[in-house]
Amino acid sequence: MGLRTGRITVAVYGIGHVGASILAAWLLAGARGIGVDKDEGKVGALNKGEPPVNEPCLSEIFEKAKLEGRLYATSDGKEASAKSDVKIIAVPSMMADGKPDLSAISSVAESIASGLKRGDLVILESSVPPGTTRYLLKPILEEKSGLSLGEFGLAYSPERISEGRALRDIVESYPKIIGGVDERSGEIASILYSVISKRGVIRVSNELVAEFEKLAEGVYRDVNIALANELAILCRKLGIDYEEVAKAANSQPYSNLHKPGTGVGGLCIPIYPKFLIWKAKSVGFELNLTSTARGINEFMPKEVAELVREGISRLGLKNPKIAILGLSFRGDIGDPRLSPTYELVKELLSMGFEDLVVQDPFISEDEKLSSMGVRLVNDMEEILGADVVVISTDHSIYKMSVSELFSMSEKIRLIVDGRDLMEVDRIPAGRAYVGVGRPWRFR
Ligand SMILES: NC(=O)c1ccc[n+]([C@@H]2O[C@H](COP(=O)([O-])OP(=O)(O)OC[C@H]3O[C@@H](n4cnc5c(N)ncnc54)[C@H](O)[C@@H]3O)[C@@H](O)[C@H]2O)c1
Ligand SMILES: CC(=O)N[C@@H]1[C@@H](OP(=O)(O)OP(=O)(O)OC[C@H]2O[C@@H](n3ccc(=O)[nH]c3=O)[C@H](O)[C@@H]2O)O[C@H](CO)[C@@H](O)[C@@H]1O
C-alpha cells in the first residue's frame, strides 16, 4: 500500500465534524479518498470538492484532491467498501433510553462487510463503550463477508479532535492511539497512521485499551469540570472569586482546576461517562464518582437559572426580558449539540420567565429553540433591549468588561455570567453582577 503514490484508497464512513477531517488528513498524505454518508447534502458537497462541514483548512484539500481525481463521495457504503483498502468508521455513537445507541455503527458495518475483501483493514474511530469493536463490529464483518479476522484487519483508534481545529488535531496536536483486535491489525494500522500523525502513534495492547482510554480522557474532563463547578459555587457563597483560587492552586503542577460554567455540552463529554457507567454495571460495578460528577454538571443550568431568579427578585424587576448569550455548546464554534443553553432556557421558562431571547453569532436558526417558543438572533442589537443578560457560552465576543456591557444600554440591570468570562470592573448604580464562581456585586 503506497500512501505516497496515492495507491491506497481510504473510505471514511460518516463525513461529519470528525470524518470529514479524517478524510482530509488521508488525502493530505496522498491517499485516494471516498467519503460515505447517508446525508445526500454532504455527499453532494464533497463531490463538488467542498467541505461537508464548517471546519477550517478542508476546502483546499478537497478541491485539490477532486481536481486530481483522488476524491469522490457516495451514500453507497457497499460500493465504497468494494473500492477501498482501508475503511474508517466515524458515525455517531449516542445514548438512548439509558443505554448506548450504536445503530449507526452496526448499519455501516453491514455495508462495509458486503464489500469487504481479503487484505482490507477496518478501523473504528467513533467513541464507543469498551468491547464494541470486538463484540459488535467483528461478528457483523465476519458473518456478512464470510471472511475471518486475519483475512482482514480490524483496529480501534479514537478521535481526539476539538471542533474548529479538527484537522490540526489529527495531524499535529496529539499522538494517535491504536489498538488492534489482533497483532497484525494493530501493526498495520500503526504503520499507516504513523504517516498521518506528526505526533506519532501510541500502540496499546489491544482495541479494548484504546476504547477505554478515549472514554477515560472524557471522564477525566467531566469529573474535573464537576469539581470546578462545586468549588466555584462554594467560593461564591463565601464571597471569594473561584478564578483567583484556581489560578493560585494551578501554580503547582499537581493541580489542574478546570473552569466552572452553565454546564457541559457537545457530543463527547456528556456521553462518554454514560458509556462507562453502563459498561461498569454490566460487570456489577458502580462508577460512583463518575455518576456523581455527571449529576453535578447536569445540575448547572438550574444553578445559573436560580442566580437569574435571585437577581431579578433582589432588583425588583417586573416581567423582565432576559437575553441569553450563546447557544453553541462551546465558545467560538457553531455547534448546539447537547448545549446546556437548552436546559437553561427550560429552567427559566419553568420559573415563569417567558420573555426570552437567545443570541449566538455562529448559529442563525435552531428548530429546538423554536419548538420551545424562544427566538434566536445573531446580532447583539436585541440584547440592548433586555433587562437581564445571561452568558451561557464562552464566545470570545462576550469577553468584555462589565461596565462596558452596562454602558451599552440603560435597560440592562442584571448580568449573570454563566462562564465567569467577563472582566469585572465597575458596577453602575442600580445594577448587579454575579458569576458561577464569583460573588454578587450590587450597586
Ligand atoms: N465532534 C467532536 O468533537 C468529536 C470529538 C471526538 C470524537 N467524536 C466522536 O466521533 C463520532 C462522530 O462524531 P461527529 O461529531 O463527527 O458527528 P457528526 O454528526 O458531525 O457526523 C456524523 C456523520 O455520520 C453520518 N451518518 C450517521 N449515520 C450514518 C449511517 N448509518 N451511514 C452513513 N453515514 C451516517 C451523519 O449523516 C453525519 O454526517 C462520535 O462517535 C463522536 O463521539 C466527536
Ligand atoms: C482535545 C480535545 O479537547 N478534544 C475534544 C474535546 O471535547 P469538546 O469539543 O466537547 O470540548 P470541551 O472543551 O471538552 O468542552 C465540553 C463542554 O465542557 C465545558 N467545559 C469545558 C472545560 C472546562 O473547564 N469547563 C467546562 O465547563 C465546555 O463549555 C463544553 O460545554 O475534549 C474532549 C475531552 O478531552 C475530547 O474527547 C474531544 O475529542
Coordinates of C-alpha atoms and ligand atoms in Angstrom, one line a residue:
M1 CA 0.0 0.0 0.0
G2 CA 1.9 3.1 -1.2
L3 CA 0.4 6.1 0.6
R4 CA 2.8 8.5 -1.2
T5 CA 1.9 7.2 -4.6
G6 CA -1.8 7.7 -3.8
R7 CA -2.3 3.9 -4.4
I8 CA -4.1 3.3 -1.1
T9 CA -7.8 4.1 -1.1
V10 CA -9.4 5.1 2.2
A11 CA -13.2 5.2 2.7
V12 CA -14.5 7.2 5.6
Y13 CA -18.0 6.4 6.8
G14 CA -19.6 9.4 8.3
I15 CA -18.2 12.7 6.9
G16 CA -19.3 15.0 9.7
H17 CA -17.2 17.0 12.2
V18 CA -14.8 14.2 12.7
G19 CA -15.0 12.1 9.5
A20 CA -14.5 15.0 7.1
S21 CA -11.2 15.9 8.8
I22 CA -10.1 12.3 8.9
L23 CA -10.7 12.1 5.1
A24 CA -8.8 15.3 4.6
A25 CA -5.8 14.0 6.6
W26 CA -5.6 10.9 4.4
L27 CA -5.9 13.0 1.2
L28 CA -3.2 15.3 2.5
A29 CA -0.9 12.3 2.9
G30 CA -1.5 11.3 -0.7
A31 CA -4.2 8.6 -0.4
R32 CA -7.3 8.3 -2.6
G33 CA -10.4 9.1 -0.6
I34 CA -14.1 8.1 -0.6
G35 CA -16.5 9.9 1.7
V36 CA -19.5 7.9 2.7
D37 CA -22.6 9.4 4.3
K38 CA -26.4 8.9 4.4
D39 CA -26.8 12.7 4.1
E40 CA -27.1 13.4 0.4
G41 CA -26.3 17.1 1.1
K42 CA -22.9 16.2 2.5
V43 CA -22.3 13.7 -0.4
G44 CA -23.2 16.4 -2.9
A45 CA -20.9 19.0 -1.3
L46 CA -17.9 16.7 -1.2
N47 CA -18.5 15.7 -4.9
K48 CA -18.1 19.3 -5.7
G49 CA -14.8 19.4 -3.8
E50 CA -16.4 21.4 -1.0
P51 CA -16.2 20.6 2.7
P52 CA -19.4 18.9 4.1
V53 CA -19.0 20.6 7.5
N54 CA -17.7 24.0 8.6
E55 CA -14.2 23.1 9.7
P56 CA -11.1 25.2 8.7
C57 CA -8.4 24.1 6.2
L58 CA -10.6 21.5 4.5
S59 CA -11.6 23.4 1.3
E60 CA -8.3 23.5 -0.4
I61 CA -7.5 19.8 0.3
F62 CA -10.9 18.6 -1.1
E63 CA -10.6 20.9 -4.1
K64 CA -7.1 19.7 -5.0
A65 CA -8.0 16.0 -4.5
K66 CA -11.1 16.4 -6.6
L67 CA -9.1 18.0 -9.4
E68 CA -6.6 15.2 -9.2
G69 CA -9.4 12.6 -9.4
R70 CA -8.5 11.2 -5.9
L71 CA -11.8 12.0 -4.2
Y72 CA -15.4 11.1 -4.5
A73 CA -18.4 10.8 -2.2
T74 CA -21.3 8.4 -2.1
S75 CA -24.2 7.1 0.0
D76 CA -23.5 3.6 -1.3
G77 CA -21.4 2.1 1.5
K78 CA -21.1 -1.3 -0.2
E79 CA -19.6 0.3 -3.4
A80 CA -17.2 2.3 -1.2
S81 CA -16.1 -0.8 0.6
A82 CA -15.5 -2.8 -2.6
K83 CA -13.4 0.1 -3.9
S84 CA -11.3 0.8 -0.8
D85 CA -8.4 -0.8 1.1
V86 CA -9.0 1.0 4.4
K87 CA -12.5 1.6 5.9
I88 CA -12.7 4.1 8.7
I89 CA -15.9 4.4 10.7
A90 CA -16.7 7.9 12.2
V91 CA -20.5 7.8 12.5
P92 CA -22.3 9.0 15.7
S93 CA -22.5 6.9 18.9
M94 CA -25.1 8.1 21.4
M95 CA -27.0 7.1 24.5
A96 CA -30.8 6.4 24.2
D97 CA -33.1 5.2 26.9
G98 CA -30.3 4.7 29.3
K99 CA -28.1 2.5 27.0
P100 CA -25.7 3.0 24.2
D101 CA -27.2 3.6 20.7
L102 CA -24.6 2.1 18.3
S103 CA -27.1 1.6 15.5
A104 CA -25.2 3.8 13.1
I105 CA -22.1 1.8 13.6
S106 CA -23.9 -1.5 13.1
S107 CA -25.6 -0.2 9.9
V108 CA -22.3 1.0 8.5
A109 CA -20.6 -2.3 9.4
E110 CA -23.2 -4.2 7.3
S111 CA -22.3 -2.0 4.3
I112 CA -18.6 -2.4 4.8
A113 CA -18.9 -6.2 5.2
S114 CA -20.8 -6.5 1.9
G115 CA -17.8 -5.2 0.0
L116 CA -15.0 -6.4 2.3
K117 CA -12.0 -8.1 0.6
R118 CA -9.0 -10.1 1.7
G119 CA -6.3 -7.7 2.9
D120 CA -8.7 -4.9 3.8
L121 CA -8.4 -3.0 7.1
V122 CA -11.3 -1.7 9.1
I123 CA -10.7 1.0 11.8
L124 CA -13.4 2.2 14.2
E125 CA -12.8 5.8 15.3
S126 CA -16.2 6.7 16.9
S127 CA -16.1 6.9 20.7
V128 CA -17.7 3.7 22.0
P129 CA -18.2 1.6 25.1
P130 CA -15.3 -0.8 25.6
G131 CA -15.9 -4.1 23.8
T132 CA -17.8 -2.6 20.8
T133 CA -15.1 -3.3 18.2
R134 CA -14.6 -7.0 19.2
Y135 CA -18.2 -8.0 20.2
L136 CA -20.4 -5.8 17.9
L137 CA -18.3 -4.9 14.9
K138 CA -16.2 -8.0 14.4
P139 CA -19.1 -10.5 14.2
I140 CA -21.0 -8.4 11.8
L141 CA -18.0 -8.1 9.5
E142 CA -17.2 -11.8 9.7
E143 CA -20.8 -13.1 9.3
K144 CA -21.7 -10.8 6.5
S145 CA -18.5 -11.1 4.5
G146 CA -17.7 -14.7 5.1
L147 CA -14.1 -13.7 5.9
S148 CA -12.4 -14.3 9.2
L149 CA -10.3 -11.9 11.2
G150 CA -6.8 -12.4 9.9
E151 CA -8.1 -12.4 6.3
F152 CA -9.0 -8.7 7.0
G153 CA -7.6 -6.4 9.7
L154 CA -9.7 -4.7 12.5
A155 CA -8.5 -2.0 14.9
Y156 CA -9.8 0.8 17.1
S157 CA -8.4 4.3 17.1
P158 CA -10.2 7.1 19.0
E159 CA -10.6 10.5 17.5
R160 CA -9.3 13.2 19.9
I161 CA -10.2 16.3 17.8
S162 CA -11.8 19.5 19.0
E163 CA -14.3 21.1 16.6
G164 CA -12.9 24.2 15.0
R165 CA -9.4 22.7 14.8
A166 CA -10.1 19.1 13.9
L167 CA -7.6 18.6 11.0
R168 CA -4.8 20.2 13.1
D169 CA -5.6 18.0 16.0
I170 CA -5.5 14.9 13.8
V171 CA -2.3 15.8 12.0
E172 CA -0.3 17.8 14.6
S173 CA -1.7 18.0 18.1
Y174 CA -1.8 14.6 19.7
P175 CA -0.3 11.1 19.2
K176 CA -2.8 8.7 17.6
I177 CA -3.8 5.8 19.9
I178 CA -4.1 2.5 18.1
G179 CA -5.3 -0.9 19.4
G180 CA -5.6 -4.0 17.1
V181 CA -8.1 -6.7 17.6
D182 CA -5.2 -8.9 16.6
E183 CA -1.4 -8.3 16.5
R184 CA -1.3 -7.9 12.7
S185 CA -4.2 -5.4 12.6
G186 CA -2.5 -3.2 15.3
E187 CA 0.8 -3.3 13.4
I188 CA -0.6 -2.3 10.0
A189 CA -2.9 0.4 11.5
S190 CA 0.1 1.8 13.4
I191 CA 2.3 1.9 10.3
L192 CA -0.5 3.7 8.3
Y193 CA -1.2 6.2 11.0
S194 CA 2.4 7.0 11.6
V195 CA 2.3 8.5 8.1
I196 CA -0.7 10.7 9.0
S197 CA 0.2 11.8 12.6
K198 CA 3.1 14.1 13.1
R199 CA 2.9 13.3 16.8
G200 CA 3.3 9.7 16.0
V201 CA 1.4 6.7 17.3
I202 CA 0.9 5.1 20.7
R203 CA 0.3 1.4 20.1
V204 CA -1.6 -0.1 23.0
S205 CA -2.1 -3.8 23.7
N206 CA -5.4 -4.2 22.1
E207 CA -8.6 -2.4 21.0
L208 CA -10.2 -2.6 24.4
V209 CA -7.4 -0.5 25.9
A210 CA -7.9 2.0 23.1
E211 CA -11.6 2.2 23.5
F212 CA -11.3 2.7 27.3
E213 CA -8.6 5.3 27.1
K214 CA -10.8 7.6 25.0
L215 CA -13.6 7.4 27.5
A216 CA -11.1 7.9 30.3
E217 CA -10.0 11.2 28.7
G218 CA -13.6 12.3 28.6
V219 CA -14.4 11.2 32.2
Y220 CA -11.3 12.9 33.5
R221 CA -12.6 16.1 32.0
D222 CA -16.2 15.7 33.2
V223 CA -15.1 14.9 36.7
N224 CA -12.8 17.8 36.8
I225 CA -15.4 20.2 35.4
A226 CA -17.8 19.0 38.1
L227 CA -15.1 19.6 40.8
A228 CA -14.7 23.2 39.4
N229 CA -18.4 23.7 39.4
E230 CA -18.8 22.5 43.0
L231 CA -15.8 24.5 44.3
A232 CA -16.9 27.6 42.4
I233 CA -20.4 27.6 44.0
L234 CA -18.8 27.4 47.4
C235 CA -16.4 30.2 46.6
R236 CA -19.3 32.4 45.5
K237 CA -21.2 31.7 48.7
L238 CA -18.1 32.5 50.8
G239 CA -17.7 35.8 48.9
I240 CA -14.4 35.0 47.1
D241 CA -13.6 34.5 43.4
Y242 CA -13.0 30.9 42.3
E243 CA -10.9 32.1 39.4
E244 CA -8.4 33.6 41.9
V245 CA -8.4 30.4 43.9
A246 CA -7.9 28.2 40.8
K247 CA -5.1 30.4 39.4
A248 CA -3.2 30.2 42.7
A249 CA -3.8 26.4 43.1
N250 CA -2.8 25.7 39.5
S251 CA 0.6 27.3 40.0
Q252 CA 1.6 23.9 41.2
P253 CA 1.9 21.1 38.5
Y254 CA -0.3 18.7 40.5
S255 CA -3.3 20.9 40.3
N256 CA -5.4 21.5 37.2
L257 CA -8.6 23.0 38.4
H258 CA -10.9 23.4 35.5
K259 CA -13.4 26.2 34.7
P260 CA -17.0 26.4 36.1
G261 CA -19.9 27.0 33.8
T262 CA -23.5 26.8 32.8
G263 CA -23.0 23.1 32.0
V264 CA -21.2 20.6 29.8
G265 CA -22.4 20.1 26.2
G266 CA -21.2 18.6 22.9
L267 CA -21.3 15.0 21.6
C268 CA -18.3 14.0 23.7
I269 CA -18.1 14.8 27.4
P270 CA -21.8 14.4 28.4
I271 CA -21.9 11.0 26.7
Y272 CA -18.6 9.2 27.5
P273 CA -19.2 8.9 31.3
K274 CA -22.6 7.2 30.5
F275 CA -20.8 4.7 28.2
L276 CA -18.5 3.7 31.1
I277 CA -21.3 3.8 33.7
W278 CA -23.3 1.4 31.5
K279 CA -20.3 -0.9 30.9
A280 CA -19.4 -1.0 34.6
K281 CA -22.9 -2.0 35.5
S282 CA -22.6 -5.0 33.1
V283 CA -19.8 -6.3 35.3
G284 CA -21.5 -5.5 38.5
F285 CA -19.5 -2.3 39.4
E286 CA -20.9 1.2 40.2
L287 CA -18.9 4.2 39.0
N288 CA -20.0 6.4 41.9
L289 CA -17.6 9.3 41.4
T290 CA -18.2 9.4 37.6
S291 CA -22.0 9.3 38.2
T292 CA -22.0 12.0 40.8
A293 CA -19.9 14.3 38.7
R294 CA -22.3 13.8 35.8
G295 CA -25.1 14.8 38.1
I296 CA -23.3 17.9 39.2
N297 CA -22.7 19.1 35.7
E298 CA -26.3 18.3 34.6
F299 CA -27.5 20.4 37.6
M300 CA -25.5 23.6 36.5
P301 CA -28.2 25.1 34.2
K302 CA -30.5 25.0 37.2
E303 CA -27.9 26.7 39.4
V304 CA -27.5 29.5 36.8
A305 CA -31.3 29.9 36.5
E306 CA -31.6 30.2 40.2
L307 CA -29.0 33.1 40.1
V308 CA -31.1 34.8 37.5
R309 CA -34.3 34.4 39.7
E310 CA -32.4 35.7 42.7
G311 CA -31.1 38.8 40.9
I312 CA -34.5 39.6 39.4
S313 CA -36.0 39.4 42.9
R314 CA -33.3 41.4 44.6
L315 CA -33.6 44.2 42.0
G316 CA -37.4 44.1 42.0
L317 CA -37.6 43.6 38.2
K318 CA -41.1 43.0 36.8
N319 CA -41.7 40.8 33.7
P320 CA -38.1 41.1 32.7
K321 CA -36.8 40.5 29.2
I322 CA -33.9 38.0 29.5
A323 CA -31.2 37.7 26.8
I324 CA -29.1 34.5 26.9
L325 CA -25.8 34.9 25.2
G326 CA -24.6 31.7 23.5
L327 CA -26.4 28.6 22.1
S328 CA -23.3 26.7 20.9
F329 CA -22.0 24.1 23.4
R330 CA -18.5 25.6 23.4
G331 CA -17.0 29.1 22.6
D332 CA -16.2 30.3 19.1
I333 CA -17.8 27.4 17.2
G334 CA -21.4 27.0 16.0
D335 CA -22.5 23.6 17.3
P336 CA -25.5 23.4 19.6
R337 CA -25.5 19.7 20.2
L338 CA -26.4 18.9 23.8
S339 CA -25.8 22.5 24.7
P340 CA -26.6 23.5 28.3
T341 CA -28.3 26.6 27.0
Y342 CA -31.4 24.4 26.1
E343 CA -31.6 23.3 29.7
L344 CA -31.1 26.9 31.0
V345 CA -34.0 28.0 28.7
K346 CA -36.2 25.2 30.0
E347 CA -35.4 26.1 33.7
L348 CA -36.2 29.8 33.1
L349 CA -39.5 29.0 31.3
S350 CA -40.4 26.7 34.2
M351 CA -39.8 29.6 36.6
G352 CA -42.4 31.7 34.6
F353 CA -39.9 33.9 32.7
E354 CA -41.3 33.9 29.2
D355 CA -39.7 36.9 27.6
L356 CA -36.5 35.2 26.5
V357 CA -34.3 35.6 23.5
V358 CA -31.1 33.7 22.7
Q359 CA -28.2 35.3 20.8
D360 CA -25.4 33.4 19.1
P361 CA -23.1 34.9 16.4
F362 CA -22.3 31.4 14.9
I363 CA -25.8 29.9 14.7
S364 CA -28.7 31.6 12.8
E365 CA -31.5 29.1 13.3
D366 CA -32.4 26.3 15.6
E367 CA -35.5 24.1 15.5
K368 CA -35.2 23.1 19.1
L369 CA -35.3 26.7 20.4
S370 CA -38.2 27.5 18.0
S371 CA -40.1 24.5 19.4
M372 CA -39.6 26.0 22.9
G373 CA -41.1 29.2 21.6
V374 CA -37.8 31.1 22.1
R375 CA -36.2 33.3 19.4
L376 CA -32.6 33.0 18.3
V377 CA -30.9 36.1 17.0
N378 CA -27.4 36.7 15.5
D379 CA -26.6 40.2 16.4
M380 CA -26.3 42.0 19.8
E381 CA -29.0 44.6 18.9
E382 CA -31.7 42.7 20.7
I383 CA -29.6 42.4 23.8
L384 CA -29.7 46.1 24.4
G385 CA -33.5 45.9 25.0
A386 CA -33.1 43.2 27.7
D387 CA -33.3 43.8 31.5
V388 CA -31.2 40.7 32.2
V389 CA -28.2 39.3 30.3
V390 CA -27.1 35.8 31.0
I391 CA -23.8 34.5 29.5
S392 CA -24.2 30.8 28.7
T393 CA -21.4 30.2 26.1
D394 CA -17.8 31.4 26.3
H395 CA -17.7 33.0 22.8
S396 CA -14.8 35.5 22.7
I397 CA -17.0 38.4 21.6
Y398 CA -18.6 38.3 25.1
K399 CA -15.3 38.8 26.8
M400 CA -15.9 42.5 27.6
S401 CA -15.8 44.4 30.8
V402 CA -19.0 44.5 33.0
S403 CA -19.1 48.4 32.8
E404 CA -18.9 48.2 29.0
L405 CA -21.9 45.9 28.7
F406 CA -23.9 48.0 31.2
S407 CA -22.9 51.2 29.4
M408 CA -24.4 49.7 26.1
S409 CA -27.9 50.1 27.5
E410 CA -29.7 51.8 30.4
K411 CA -32.2 49.0 30.3
I412 CA -29.7 46.2 31.3
R413 CA -29.9 45.9 35.1
L414 CA -28.5 42.4 35.8
I415 CA -25.7 40.3 34.4
V416 CA -25.4 36.6 35.3
D417 CA -22.1 35.4 34.0
G418 CA -22.5 31.6 33.4
R419 CA -18.9 31.2 32.3
D420 CA -17.2 33.7 34.6
L421 CA -16.0 35.2 31.4
M422 CA -16.3 39.0 31.8
E423 CA -13.8 41.4 33.2
V424 CA -15.3 42.6 36.5
D425 CA -14.7 46.3 36.9
R426 CA -17.2 49.0 38.0
I427 CA -20.9 48.2 38.7
P428 CA -23.0 51.3 37.9
A429 CA -25.7 52.3 40.5
G430 CA -28.9 50.2 40.5
R431 CA -27.2 47.3 38.6
A432 CA -25.9 43.9 39.7
Y433 CA -23.5 41.2 38.5
V434 CA -22.8 37.6 39.6
G435 CA -20.8 34.7 38.2
V436 CA -21.0 30.9 38.9
G437 CA -17.8 31.3 41.0
R438 CA -18.0 35.0 41.6
P439 CA -19.9 36.6 44.5
W440 CA -22.8 39.0 44.0
R441 CA -21.9 42.6 43.2
F442 CA -24.7 45.1 43.8
R443 CA -24.6 48.9 43.5
Ligands
LIG1 N1 -17.4 16.2 17.4 C1 -16.3 16.0 18.2 O1 -15.8 17.0 18.8 C2 -15.8 14.7 18.5 C3 -14.5 14.5 19.1 C4 -14.0 13.3 19.3 C5 -14.8 12.1 18.9 N2 -16.0 12.3 18.4 C6 -16.8 11.1 18.0 O2 -16.8 11.0 16.6 C7 -18.1 10.4 16.2 C8 -18.8 11.2 15.2 O3 -19.0 12.5 15.8 P1 -19.2 13.8 14.8 O4 -19.1 15.0 15.7 O5 -18.3 13.7 13.6 O6 -20.7 13.5 14.4 P2 -21.5 14.3 13.2 O7 -22.9 14.2 13.5 O8 -20.9 15.6 12.9 O9 -21.2 13.4 11.9 C9 -21.6 12.1 11.8 C10 -22.0 11.8 10.3 O10 -22.3 10.5 10.1 C11 -23.4 10.4 9.2 N3 -24.2 9.2 9.5 C12 -24.9 8.9 10.6 N4 -25.4 7.6 10.4 C13 -24.9 7.1 9.3 C14 -25.0 5.9 8.6 N5 -25.8 4.9 9.1 N6 -24.4 5.7 7.4 C15 -23.6 6.7 6.9 N7 -23.5 7.9 7.5 C16 -24.1 8.1 8.7 C17 -24.2 11.6 9.5 O11 -25.1 12.0 8.4 C18 -23.1 12.7 9.8 O12 -22.8 13.3 8.6 C19 -18.9 10.2 17.5 O13 -18.7 8.9 18.0 C20 -18.2 11.1 18.5 O14 -18.3 10.7 19.8 C21 -16.6 13.5 18.1
LIG2 C1 -8.5 17.6 22.5 C2 -10.0 17.8 22.9 O1 -10.2 18.7 23.7 N1 -10.9 17.2 22.2 C3 -12.3 17.1 22.3 C4 -12.8 17.9 23.5 O2 -14.3 17.8 23.6 P1 -15.3 19.0 23.3 O3 -15.1 19.5 21.9 O4 -16.6 18.5 23.7 O5 -14.9 20.3 24.2 P2 -14.6 20.5 25.7 O6 -13.5 21.6 25.8 O7 -14.3 19.2 26.3 O8 -16.0 21.1 26.3 C5 -17.1 20.3 26.5 C6 -18.0 21.1 27.4 O9 -17.5 21.3 28.7 C7 -17.5 22.7 29.0 N2 -16.3 22.9 29.8 C8 -15.0 22.6 29.3 C9 -13.9 22.8 30.1 C10 -14.0 23.4 31.4 O10 -13.0 23.6 32.1 N3 -15.3 23.7 31.8 C11 -16.4 23.5 31.1 O11 -17.5 23.8 31.5 C12 -17.5 23.4 27.7 O12 -18.1 24.7 27.8 C13 -18.3 22.5 26.8 O13 -19.7 22.7 27.0 O14 -12.3 17.4 24.7 C14 -12.7 16.0 24.9 C15 -12.1 15.5 26.2 O15 -10.7 15.8 26.1 C16 -12.3 15.1 23.7 O16 -12.8 13.9 23.9 C17 -12.7 15.7 22.4 O17 -12.1 15.0 21.4

